[in-house]
Amino acid sequence: MPHKLTDSLSALSLAAAQSLMQTASLSNLENWRIHYLGRKGEIPRLLREVKNLPPADRQIIGQQGNQLRHDLTAAYEKKLLSFSGQLASAPASRPAQSPVEVRPGHLHPLTLAGRDLQTIFYQLGFQLVEGPLVEETKYNFDLLNIPLEHPARAETDTFHLPDGLVLRTHTSPVQLRSVLANGLVPPFQVYSIGRTFRAERTDASHDHTFSQIEALMVGDAISIADFKGVVEYVYSNFFRQSVATRLRPSYFPFVEPGFEVDMSCVICQQKGCRVCQQTGWLEMMGAGMVHPNVLRNMNIDHHKYQGFAFGGGIERLAMLRHSIPDVRLFQSGDLKFLRQFS
Ligand code: PHE
């Protein structure tokens, strides 16, 4: 017996089949599924009405409804498979879809700066040495002639770990370690590159995690003139322009005399600019002639040999090279920043 619901079922079947044919994307298909087969969709709604029919009609209409649900589910699954086939095989055959942008990876600006430094130190005959990031206080402080009462040992500057370990606050312990571990005897020249950590408040020119380059040269006739020659060679090659340096007296417990190294401004060539605050000079790093106590701690006869050491931030070098305004950008993971170096 023909029934109003039977008409609705065939109308629904036709509409569903037609709109399924027109679905052109996975999200369209999902909308289709929700509209017809979803919990509040057309088919379940219709099937809920079956129970209000007279018993004679109930069975036959119920069967028709279930059959329709079955058929539409099968059609849906077939369509779903056809989409996954398309996605896997040939995106190019669907010009309507925008192409996926593929960007090759590239090196971090600090890695690039570090590699350039390695080339330069290699040219000068320095040997690369390494040390751990988690350091014993013995190497980070004691053997470097940094006494317990020195401000660098205060809680505020150092990340302390259990068992007397620290995150190294500078790369100077690597000098000691490498000389002791390799049993180096003068003359030798070593350098090291790596991460360092300080428990400091961060700002545009300070970060808790940064990188240093450290060098140590020991022999029986090493002077400050040698030091100046090496440093000017390094900076001139790194910045690809001829630079001058000047030394100002300073204090570091592991050197005597100690100094701060200034470099002629590579931005304005000493004409005066904002970066060098119109002075023509940029503060670059700490250095000095290795303290006799430290030479002794390296098992080196300090009456016969002497040497220089220097250590400074690599971020500073990269910031000057690329006019980077804030040191925190290096660790930010900000792709807009990083992609400029691809
Ligand atoms: N280790 C010092 C620092 O981190 C730098 C330095 C290295 C100074 C070698 C003198 C000699 O500040």
mmCIF file of C-alpha atoms and ligand atoms in Angstrom:
data_model
loop_
_atom_site.group_PDB
_atom_site.id
_atom_site.type_symbol
_atom_site.label_atom_id
_atom_site.label_comp_id
_atom_site.label_asym_id
_atom_site.label_seq_id
_atom_site.Cartn_x
_atom_site.Cartn_y
_atom_site.Cartn_z
ATOM 1 C CA MET A 1 0.000 0.000 0.000
ATOM 2 C CA PRO A 2 1.496 3.336 -1.058
ATOM 3 C CA HIS A 3 2.208 5.631 1.839
ATOM 4 C CA LYS A 4 3.247 9.213 2.453
ATOM 5 C CA LEU A 5 6.430 7.959 4.102
ATOM 6 C CA THR A 6 7.282 5.793 1.114
ATOM 7 C CA ASP A 7 7.169 8.890 -1.057
ATOM 8 C CA SER A 8 9.430 10.705 1.373
ATOM 9 C CA LEU A 9 11.839 7.779 1.317
ATOM 10 C CA SER A 10 12.161 7.750 -2.454
ATOM 11 C CA ALA A 11 12.478 11.541 -2.616
ATOM 12 C CA LEU A 12 15.168 11.373 0.035
ATOM 13 C CA SER A 13 16.965 8.568 -1.737
ATOM 14 C CA LEU A 14 17.083 10.577 -4.974
ATOM 15 C CA ALA A 15 18.232 13.797 -3.299
ATOM 16 C CA ALA A 16 20.897 11.983 -1.315
ATOM 17 C CA ALA A 17 22.270 10.189 -4.365
ATOM 18 C CA GLN A 18 22.386 13.383 -6.393
ATOM 19 C CA SER A 19 24.140 15.454 -3.769
ATOM 20 C CA LEU A 20 26.586 12.634 -3.073
ATOM 21 C CA MET A 21 27.560 12.709 -6.738
ATOM 22 C CA GLN A 22 28.326 16.392 -6.419
ATOM 23 C CA THR A 23 30.581 16.187 -3.361
ATOM 24 C CA ALA A 24 34.060 17.193 -4.486
ATOM 25 C CA SER A 25 36.028 17.215 -1.279
ATOM 26 C CA LEU A 26 36.408 15.304 1.947
ATOM 27 C CA SER A 27 34.824 18.108 3.937
ATOM 28 C CA ASN A 28 31.822 18.188 1.580
ATOM 29 C CA LEU A 29 31.495 14.459 2.004
ATOM 30 C CA GLU A 30 31.569 14.756 5.767
ATOM 31 C CA ASN A 31 28.833 17.404 5.620
ATOM 32 C CA TRP A 32 26.809 15.061 3.434
ATOM 33 C CA ARG A 33 27.235 12.238 5.916
ATOM 34 C CA ILE A 34 26.117 14.403 8.818
ATOM 35 C CA HIS A 35 23.108 15.705 6.844
ATOM 36 C CA TYR A 36 21.782 12.291 5.795
ATOM 37 C CA LEU A 37 23.236 9.654 8.082
ATOM 38 C CA GLY A 38 24.265 11.583 11.192
ATOM 39 C CA ARG A 39 22.457 11.053 14.472
ATOM 40 C CA LYS A 40 20.148 13.992 13.805
ATOM 41 C CA GLY A 41 20.232 13.472 10.026
ATOM 42 C CA GLU A 42 17.381 12.860 7.545
ATOM 43 C CA ILE A 43 17.440 9.044 7.518
ATOM 44 C CA PRO A 44 17.404 8.478 11.290
ATOM 45 C CA ARG A 45 14.696 11.143 11.588
ATOM 46 C CA LEU A 46 12.581 9.279 9.060
ATOM 47 C CA LEU A 47 13.178 5.941 10.729
ATOM 48 C CA ARG A 48 12.054 7.375 14.037
ATOM 49 C CA GLU A 49 8.691 8.163 12.439
ATOM 50 C CA VAL A 50 8.147 4.511 11.484
ATOM 51 C CA LYS A 51 7.082 3.547 14.976
ATOM 52 C CA ASN A 52 4.071 5.922 14.705
ATOM 53 C CA LEU A 53 2.701 4.079 11.670
ATOM 54 C CA PRO A 54 -0.141 1.565 11.744
ATOM 55 C CA PRO A 55 1.293 -1.947 12.360
ATOM 56 C CA ALA A 56 0.535 -3.069 8.799
ATOM 57 C CA ASP A 57 2.719 -0.343 7.272
ATOM 58 C CA ARG A 58 5.351 -0.381 9.952
ATOM 59 C CA GLN A 59 7.181 -3.473 8.758
ATOM 60 C CA ILE A 60 7.378 -2.672 5.083
ATOM 61 C CA ILE A 61 8.296 0.997 5.490
ATOM 62 C CA GLY A 62 10.750 0.052 8.215
ATOM 63 C CA GLN A 63 12.444 -2.363 5.835
ATOM 64 C CA GLN A 64 12.587 0.245 3.058
ATOM 65 C CA GLY A 65 14.077 2.761 5.426
ATOM 66 C CA ASN A 66 16.735 0.363 6.673
ATOM 67 C CA GLN A 67 17.582 -0.620 3.122
ATOM 68 C CA LEU A 68 18.026 3.028 2.187
ATOM 69 C CA ARG A 69 20.281 3.635 5.157
ATOM 70 C CA HIS A 70 22.316 0.596 4.188
ATOM 71 C CA ASP A 71 22.626 1.707 0.554
ATOM 72 C CA LEU A 72 23.602 5.267 1.431
ATOM 73 C CA THR A 73 26.199 4.070 3.921
ATOM 74 C CA ALA A 74 27.742 1.841 1.262
ATOM 75 C CA ALA A 75 27.724 4.693 -1.275
ATOM 76 C CA TYR A 76 29.316 6.951 1.294
ATOM 77 C CA GLU A 77 32.116 4.488 1.994
ATOM 78 C CA LYS A 78 32.798 4.018 -1.682
ATOM 79 C CA LYS A 79 33.052 7.760 -2.191
ATOM 80 C CA LEU A 80 35.335 8.085 0.813
ATOM 81 C CA LEU A 81 37.696 5.492 -0.660
ATOM 82 C CA SER A 82 37.735 7.296 -3.993
ATOM 83 C CA PHE A 83 38.885 10.456 -2.219
ATOM 84 C CA SER A 84 41.695 8.787 -0.354
ATOM 85 C CA GLY A 85 42.843 7.275 -3.664
ATOM 86 C CA GLN A 86 42.943 10.704 -5.236
ATOM 87 C CA LEU A 87 44.808 12.245 -2.345
ATOM 88 C CA ALA A 88 47.469 9.590 -2.394
ATOM 89 C CA SER A 89 47.994 9.460 -6.115
ATOM 90 C CA ALA A 90 47.698 12.688 -8.030
ATOM 91 C CA PRO A 91 47.182 16.024 -6.342
ATOM 92 C CA ALA A 92 48.228 17.682 -9.613
ATOM 93 C CA SER A 93 45.132 16.340 -11.316
ATOM 94 C CA ARG A 94 43.029 18.536 -9.047
ATOM 95 C CA PRO A 95 44.001 22.048 -10.056
ATOM 96 C CA ALA A 96 41.342 23.582 -7.798
ATOM 97 C CA GLN A 97 43.394 22.631 -4.748
ATOM 98 C CA SER A 98 46.160 25.105 -3.900
ATOM 99 C CA PRO A 99 49.624 23.560 -4.029
ATOM 100 C CA VAL A 100 51.410 22.798 -0.768
ATOM 101 C CA GLU A 101 54.398 25.060 -0.213
ATOM 102 C CA VAL A 102 57.592 23.086 0.313
ATOM 103 C CA ARG A 103 60.458 24.879 2.055
ATOM 104 C CA PRO A 104 63.794 23.158 2.347
ATOM 105 C CA GLY A 105 65.431 23.352 5.771
ATOM 106 C CA HIS A 106 68.437 25.539 6.405
ATOM 107 C CA LEU A 107 71.019 26.287 9.060
ATOM 108 C CA HIS A 108 70.488 28.522 12.086
ATOM 109 C CA PRO A 109 72.321 31.891 11.950
ATOM 110 C CA LEU A 110 74.406 30.883 14.975
ATOM 111 C CA THR A 111 75.443 27.655 13.267
ATOM 112 C CA LEU A 112 76.428 29.664 10.187
ATOM 113 C CA ALA A 113 78.505 32.057 12.310
ATOM 114 C CA GLY A 114 80.080 29.120 14.174
ATOM 115 C CA ARG A 115 81.057 27.429 10.911
ATOM 116 C CA ASP A 116 82.724 30.583 9.634
ATOM 117 C CA LEU A 117 84.660 30.855 12.879
ATOM 118 C CA GLN A 118 85.759 27.241 12.582
ATOM 119 C CA THR A 119 87.139 27.908 9.114
ATOM 120 C CA ILE A 120 89.043 30.955 10.362
ATOM 121 C CA PHE A 121 90.525 29.177 13.386
ATOM 122 C CA TYR A 122 91.477 26.249 11.198
ATOM 123 C CA GLN A 123 93.380 28.634 8.913
ATOM 124 C CA LEU A 124 95.281 29.885 11.961
ATOM 125 C CA GLY A 125 96.225 26.350 12.961
ATOM 126 C CA PHE A 126 94.023 26.086 16.064
ATOM 127 C CA GLN A 127 92.709 22.711 17.136
ATOM 128 C CA LEU A 128 89.013 22.378 18.036
ATOM 129 C CA VAL A 129 88.341 20.946 21.508
ATOM 130 C CA GLU A 130 85.073 20.215 23.287
ATOM 131 C CA GLY A 131 83.730 20.071 26.796
ATOM 132 C CA PRO A 132 80.472 19.224 28.560
ATOM 133 C CA LEU A 133 77.591 21.681 29.107
ATOM 134 C CA VAL A 134 77.034 20.277 32.608
ATOM 135 C CA GLU A 135 80.306 21.058 34.315
ATOM 136 C CA GLU A 136 81.984 20.326 37.620
ATOM 137 C CA THR A 137 82.505 23.426 39.791
ATOM 138 C CA LYS A 138 86.152 22.373 39.900
ATOM 139 C CA TYR A 139 86.579 23.165 36.197
ATOM 140 C CA ASN A 140 84.042 25.971 35.903
ATOM 141 C CA PHE A 141 85.492 27.849 38.915
ATOM 142 C CA ASP A 142 88.174 26.436 41.223
ATOM 143 C CA LEU A 143 90.922 25.494 38.795
ATOM 144 C CA LEU A 144 90.274 28.743 36.916
ATOM 145 C CA ASN A 145 91.327 30.634 40.006
ATOM 146 C CA ILE A 146 87.772 31.755 40.738
ATOM 147 C CA PRO A 147 87.564 31.690 44.530
ATOM 148 C CA LEU A 148 84.414 30.826 46.452
ATOM 149 C CA GLU A 149 83.716 34.443 47.324
ATOM 150 C CA HIS A 150 83.856 35.600 43.679
ATOM 151 C CA PRO A 151 80.557 37.161 42.478
ATOM 152 C CA ALA A 152 80.474 34.778 39.482
ATOM 153 C CA ARG A 153 79.851 31.969 41.956
ATOM 154 C CA ALA A 154 76.804 33.606 43.509
ATOM 155 C CA GLU A 155 73.521 31.743 43.116
ATOM 156 C CA THR A 156 72.085 34.491 40.936
ATOM 157 C CA ASP A 157 74.549 34.019 38.068
ATOM 158 C CA THR A 158 74.873 30.264 37.973
ATOM 159 C CA PHE A 159 72.377 27.490 37.310
ATOM 160 C CA HIS A 160 73.225 25.014 40.046
ATOM 161 C CA LEU A 161 72.537 21.305 39.695
ATOM 162 C CA PRO A 162 72.744 18.597 42.365
ATOM 163 C CA ASP A 163 76.081 17.028 43.315
ATOM 164 C CA GLY A 164 78.139 20.191 42.876
ATOM 165 C CA LEU A 165 77.458 20.390 39.164
ATOM 166 C CA VAL A 166 76.550 23.555 37.265
ATOM 167 C CA LEU A 167 75.519 24.525 33.770
ATOM 168 C CA ARG A 168 78.791 25.991 32.576
ATOM 169 C CA THR A 169 78.760 29.777 32.811
ATOM 170 C CA HIS A 170 81.513 30.189 30.207
ATOM 171 C CA THR A 171 83.681 28.111 27.855
ATOM 172 C CA SER A 172 86.882 28.703 29.848
ATOM 173 C CA PRO A 173 86.653 25.305 31.630
ATOM 174 C CA VAL A 174 87.138 23.696 28.218
ATOM 175 C CA GLN A 175 90.686 25.121 28.088
ATOM 176 C CA LEU A 176 91.590 23.306 31.262
ATOM 177 C CA ARG A 177 89.786 20.098 30.486
ATOM 178 C CA SER A 178 91.233 19.718 27.035
ATOM 179 C CA VAL A 179 94.789 20.390 28.169
ATOM 180 C CA LEU A 180 94.490 17.920 31.052
ATOM 181 C CA ALA A 181 92.535 15.276 29.156
ATOM 182 C CA ASN A 182 94.805 15.322 26.109
ATOM 183 C CA GLY A 183 97.998 15.859 28.086
ATOM 184 C CA LEU A 184 98.850 18.804 25.838
ATOM 185 C CA VAL A 185 102.355 20.205 26.175
ATOM 186 C CA PRO A 186 103.331 23.652 24.872
ATOM 187 C CA PRO A 187 103.434 24.951 22.279
ATOM 188 C CA PHE A 188 99.767 24.395 21.448
ATOM 189 C CA GLN A 189 96.760 26.368 20.355
ATOM 190 C CA VAL A 190 93.195 25.213 20.931
ATOM 191 C CA TYR A 191 89.739 26.738 20.610
ATOM 192 C CA SER A 192 86.232 25.772 21.535
ATOM 193 C CA ILE A 193 82.696 26.755 20.535
ATOM 194 C CA GLY A 194 79.582 26.023 22.528
ATOM 195 C CA ARG A 195 76.598 26.882 24.644
ATOM 196 C CA THR A 196 76.879 28.646 27.965
ATOM 197 C CA PHE A 197 74.281 29.523 30.586
ATOM 198 C CA ARG A 198 73.706 32.245 33.140
ATOM 199 C CA ALA A 199 70.849 32.733 35.553
ATOM 200 C CA GLU A 200 70.318 36.312 34.453
ATOM 201 C CA ARG A 201 67.349 38.523 33.778
ATOM 202 C CA THR A 202 66.960 38.574 29.993
ATOM 203 C CA ASP A 203 66.778 41.684 27.831
ATOM 204 C CA ALA A 204 67.654 42.662 24.253
ATOM 205 C CA SER A 205 71.338 41.977 24.871
ATOM 206 C CA HIS A 206 71.240 39.219 27.531
ATOM 207 C CA ASP A 207 69.857 35.721 27.355
ATOM 208 C CA HIS A 208 70.103 32.873 29.848
ATOM 209 C CA THR A 209 71.436 30.593 27.122
ATOM 210 C CA PHE A 210 74.053 31.858 24.724
ATOM 211 C CA SER A 211 77.145 30.718 22.853
ATOM 212 C CA GLN A 212 80.801 31.482 23.319
ATOM 213 C CA ILE A 213 83.977 31.047 21.377
ATOM 214 C CA GLU A 214 87.107 30.524 23.453
ATOM 215 C CA ALA A 215 90.745 30.311 22.432
ATOM 216 C CA LEU A 216 93.953 29.433 24.227
ATOM 217 C CA MET A 217 97.494 29.688 22.861
ATOM 218 C CA VAL A 218 100.490 28.652 24.971
ATOM 219 C CA GLY A 219 104.184 28.668 24.105
ATOM 220 C CA ASP A 220 107.563 29.967 25.245
ATOM 221 C CA ALA A 221 107.364 33.361 23.523
ATOM 222 C CA ILE A 222 103.674 34.256 23.371
ATOM 223 C CA SER A 223 102.912 37.923 23.856
ATOM 224 C CA ILE A 224 99.974 40.321 23.761
ATOM 225 C CA ALA A 225 101.150 41.253 20.259
ATOM 226 C CA ASP A 226 100.424 37.649 19.176
ATOM 227 C CA PHE A 227 97.027 37.947 20.772
ATOM 228 C CA LYS A 228 96.229 41.159 18.880
ATOM 229 C CA GLY A 229 97.355 39.620 15.615
ATOM 230 C CA VAL A 230 95.138 36.562 16.069
ATOM 231 C CA VAL A 231 92.056 38.523 17.139
ATOM 232 C CA GLU A 232 92.325 41.051 14.328
ATOM 233 C CA TYR A 233 92.714 38.228 11.820
ATOM 234 C CA VAL A 234 89.602 36.525 13.212
ATOM 235 C CA TYR A 235 87.417 39.633 13.226
ATOM 236 C CA SER A 236 88.632 40.926 9.846
ATOM 237 C CA ASN A 237 87.852 37.592 8.216
ATOM 238 C CA PHE A 238 84.528 37.164 9.962
ATOM 239 C CA PHE A 239 83.281 40.638 9.015
ATOM 240 C CA ARG A 240 85.108 40.690 5.670
ATOM 241 C CA GLN A 241 86.635 44.082 6.273
ATOM 242 C CA SER A 242 89.801 45.250 7.901
ATOM 243 C CA VAL A 243 89.284 45.962 11.608
ATOM 244 C CA ALA A 244 91.427 47.306 14.430
ATOM 245 C CA THR A 245 91.263 46.314 18.103
ATOM 246 C CA ARG A 246 92.128 48.094 21.309
ATOM 247 C CA LEU A 247 92.559 46.635 24.765
ATOM 248 C CA ARG A 248 91.275 48.138 28.003
ATOM 249 C CA PRO A 249 92.474 46.860 31.360
ATOM 250 C CA SER A 250 89.935 44.601 33.052
ATOM 251 C CA TYR A 251 89.772 41.834 35.631
ATOM 252 C CA PHE A 252 89.129 38.121 35.185
ATOM 253 C CA PRO A 253 90.511 35.815 37.885
ATOM 254 C CA PHE A 254 92.051 33.403 35.365
ATOM 255 C CA VAL A 255 94.174 35.954 33.477
ATOM 256 C CA GLU A 256 96.810 38.518 34.438
ATOM 257 C CA PRO A 257 96.820 41.068 32.971
ATOM 258 C CA GLY A 258 93.209 40.893 31.842
ATOM 259 C CA PHE A 259 91.500 43.125 29.341
ATOM 260 C CA GLU A 260 88.342 43.933 27.474
ATOM 261 C CA VAL A 261 88.719 43.820 23.719
ATOM 262 C CA ASP A 262 87.146 46.584 21.649
ATOM 263 C CA MET A 263 86.823 46.289 17.882
ATOM 264 C CA SER A 264 86.570 49.227 15.453
ATOM 265 C CA CYS A 265 82.903 49.626 14.514
ATOM 266 C CA VAL A 266 82.052 47.436 11.528
ATOM 267 C CA ILE A 267 78.786 49.298 10.955
ATOM 268 C CA CYS A 268 80.101 52.870 10.475
ATOM 269 C CA GLN A 269 83.861 52.276 10.085
ATOM 270 C CA GLN A 270 84.372 54.586 13.050
ATOM 271 C CA LYS A 271 82.477 57.522 11.589
ATOM 272 C CA GLY A 272 80.101 57.267 14.550
ATOM 273 C CA CYS A 273 76.720 55.537 14.617
ATOM 274 C CA ARG A 274 74.020 54.419 17.012
ATOM 275 C CA VAL A 275 75.398 50.892 17.330
ATOM 276 C CA CYS A 276 78.795 52.103 18.629
ATOM 277 C CA GLN A 277 77.107 55.013 20.426
ATOM 278 C CA GLN A 278 79.197 57.439 18.384
ATOM 279 C CA THR A 279 82.445 56.108 19.905
ATOM 280 C CA GLY A 280 83.699 54.223 16.850
ATOM 281 C CA TRP A 281 84.380 51.155 19.067
ATOM 282 C CA LEU A 282 82.398 48.054 19.979
ATOM 283 C CA GLU A 283 82.960 46.036 23.165
ATOM 284 C CA MET A 284 83.528 42.467 22.064
ATOM 285 C CA MET A 285 84.937 40.123 24.715
ATOM 286 C CA GLY A 286 87.229 39.342 27.615
ATOM 287 C CA ALA A 287 90.833 38.233 27.283
ATOM 288 C CA GLY A 288 94.214 38.213 28.930
ATOM 289 C CA MET A 289 97.483 36.426 29.592
ATOM 290 C CA VAL A 290 96.770 33.148 31.359
ATOM 291 C CA HIS A 291 97.248 33.443 35.130
ATOM 292 C CA PRO A 292 100.256 31.495 36.526
ATOM 293 C CA ASN A 293 97.903 29.632 38.895
ATOM 294 C CA VAL A 294 95.851 28.413 35.953
ATOM 295 C CA LEU A 295 98.969 27.366 34.019
ATOM 296 C CA ARG A 296 100.033 25.419 37.084
ATOM 297 C CA ASN A 297 96.600 23.778 37.267
ATOM 298 C CA MET A 298 97.156 22.653 33.672
ATOM 299 C CA ASN A 299 100.515 21.116 34.652
ATOM 300 C CA ILE A 300 102.377 23.749 32.653
ATOM 301 C CA ASP A 301 105.606 25.299 33.937
ATOM 302 C CA HIS A 302 104.638 28.960 34.269
ATOM 303 C CA HIS A 303 108.279 30.075 34.495
ATOM 304 C CA LYS A 304 109.007 28.690 31.069
ATOM 305 C CA TYR A 305 105.699 29.149 29.239
ATOM 306 C CA GLN A 306 103.044 31.777 28.911
ATOM 307 C CA GLY A 307 99.901 32.163 26.847
ATOM 308 C CA PHE A 308 96.840 34.160 26.066
ATOM 309 C CA ALA A 309 93.168 33.261 26.281
ATOM 310 C CA PHE A 310 90.069 34.989 25.066
ATOM 311 C CA GLY A 311 86.360 34.255 25.166
ATOM 312 C CA GLY A 312 83.272 36.018 23.890
ATOM 313 C CA GLY A 313 79.711 35.665 22.676
ATOM 314 C CA ILE A 314 78.933 34.381 19.191
ATOM 315 C CA GLU A 315 75.497 36.033 19.266
ATOM 316 C CA ARG A 316 77.209 39.405 19.393
ATOM 317 C CA LEU A 317 79.135 38.567 16.221
ATOM 318 C CA ALA A 318 76.019 37.364 14.393
ATOM 319 C CA MET A 319 73.992 40.359 15.598
ATOM 320 C CA LEU A 320 76.544 42.802 14.225
ATOM 321 C CA ARG A 321 76.869 40.899 10.981
ATOM 322 C CA HIS A 322 73.103 40.843 10.282
ATOM 323 C CA SER A 323 71.942 43.912 12.264
ATOM 324 C CA ILE A 324 69.857 41.732 14.591
ATOM 325 C CA PRO A 325 68.371 43.964 17.308
ATOM 326 C CA ASP A 326 67.545 41.416 20.038
ATOM 327 C CA VAL A 327 69.609 38.445 21.249
ATOM 328 C CA ARG A 328 66.457 36.588 22.335
ATOM 329 C CA LEU A 329 65.481 36.088 18.680
ATOM 330 C CA PHE A 330 68.108 33.350 18.343
ATOM 331 C CA GLN A 331 66.254 31.049 20.732
ATOM 332 C CA SER A 332 62.757 32.229 19.899
ATOM 333 C CA GLY A 333 62.044 29.601 17.245
ATOM 334 C CA ASP A 334 60.325 32.431 15.350
ATOM 335 C CA LEU A 335 60.184 31.247 11.742
ATOM 336 C CA LYS A 336 59.807 34.792 10.410
ATOM 337 C CA PHE A 337 63.187 35.552 11.943
ATOM 338 C CA LEU A 338 64.868 32.271 11.010
ATOM 339 C CA ARG A 339 63.736 32.181 7.374
ATOM 340 C CA GLN A 340 65.745 35.293 6.644
ATOM 341 C CA PHE A 341 68.860 33.123 6.842
ATOM 342 C CA SER A 342 67.835 30.462 4.340
HETATM 343 N N1 PHE B 1 85.376 33.472 30.446
HETATM 344 C C1 PHE B 1 85.190 34.909 30.365
HETATM 345 C C2 PHE B 1 83.682 35.211 30.342
HETATM 346 O O1 PHE B 1 82.921 34.402 30.055
HETATM 347 C C3 PHE B 1 85.821 35.473 29.136
HETATM 348 C C4 PHE B 1 87.309 35.324 29.117
HETATM 349 C C5 PHE B 1 87.900 34.216 28.530
HETATM 350 C C6 PHE B 1 88.102 36.269 29.709
HETATM 351 C C7 PHE B 1 89.275 34.082 28.503
HETATM 352 C C8 PHE B 1 89.472 36.154 29.705
HETATM 353 C C9 PHE B 1 90.043 35.060 29.110
HETATM 354 O O2 PHE B 1 83.268 36.301 30.613
#
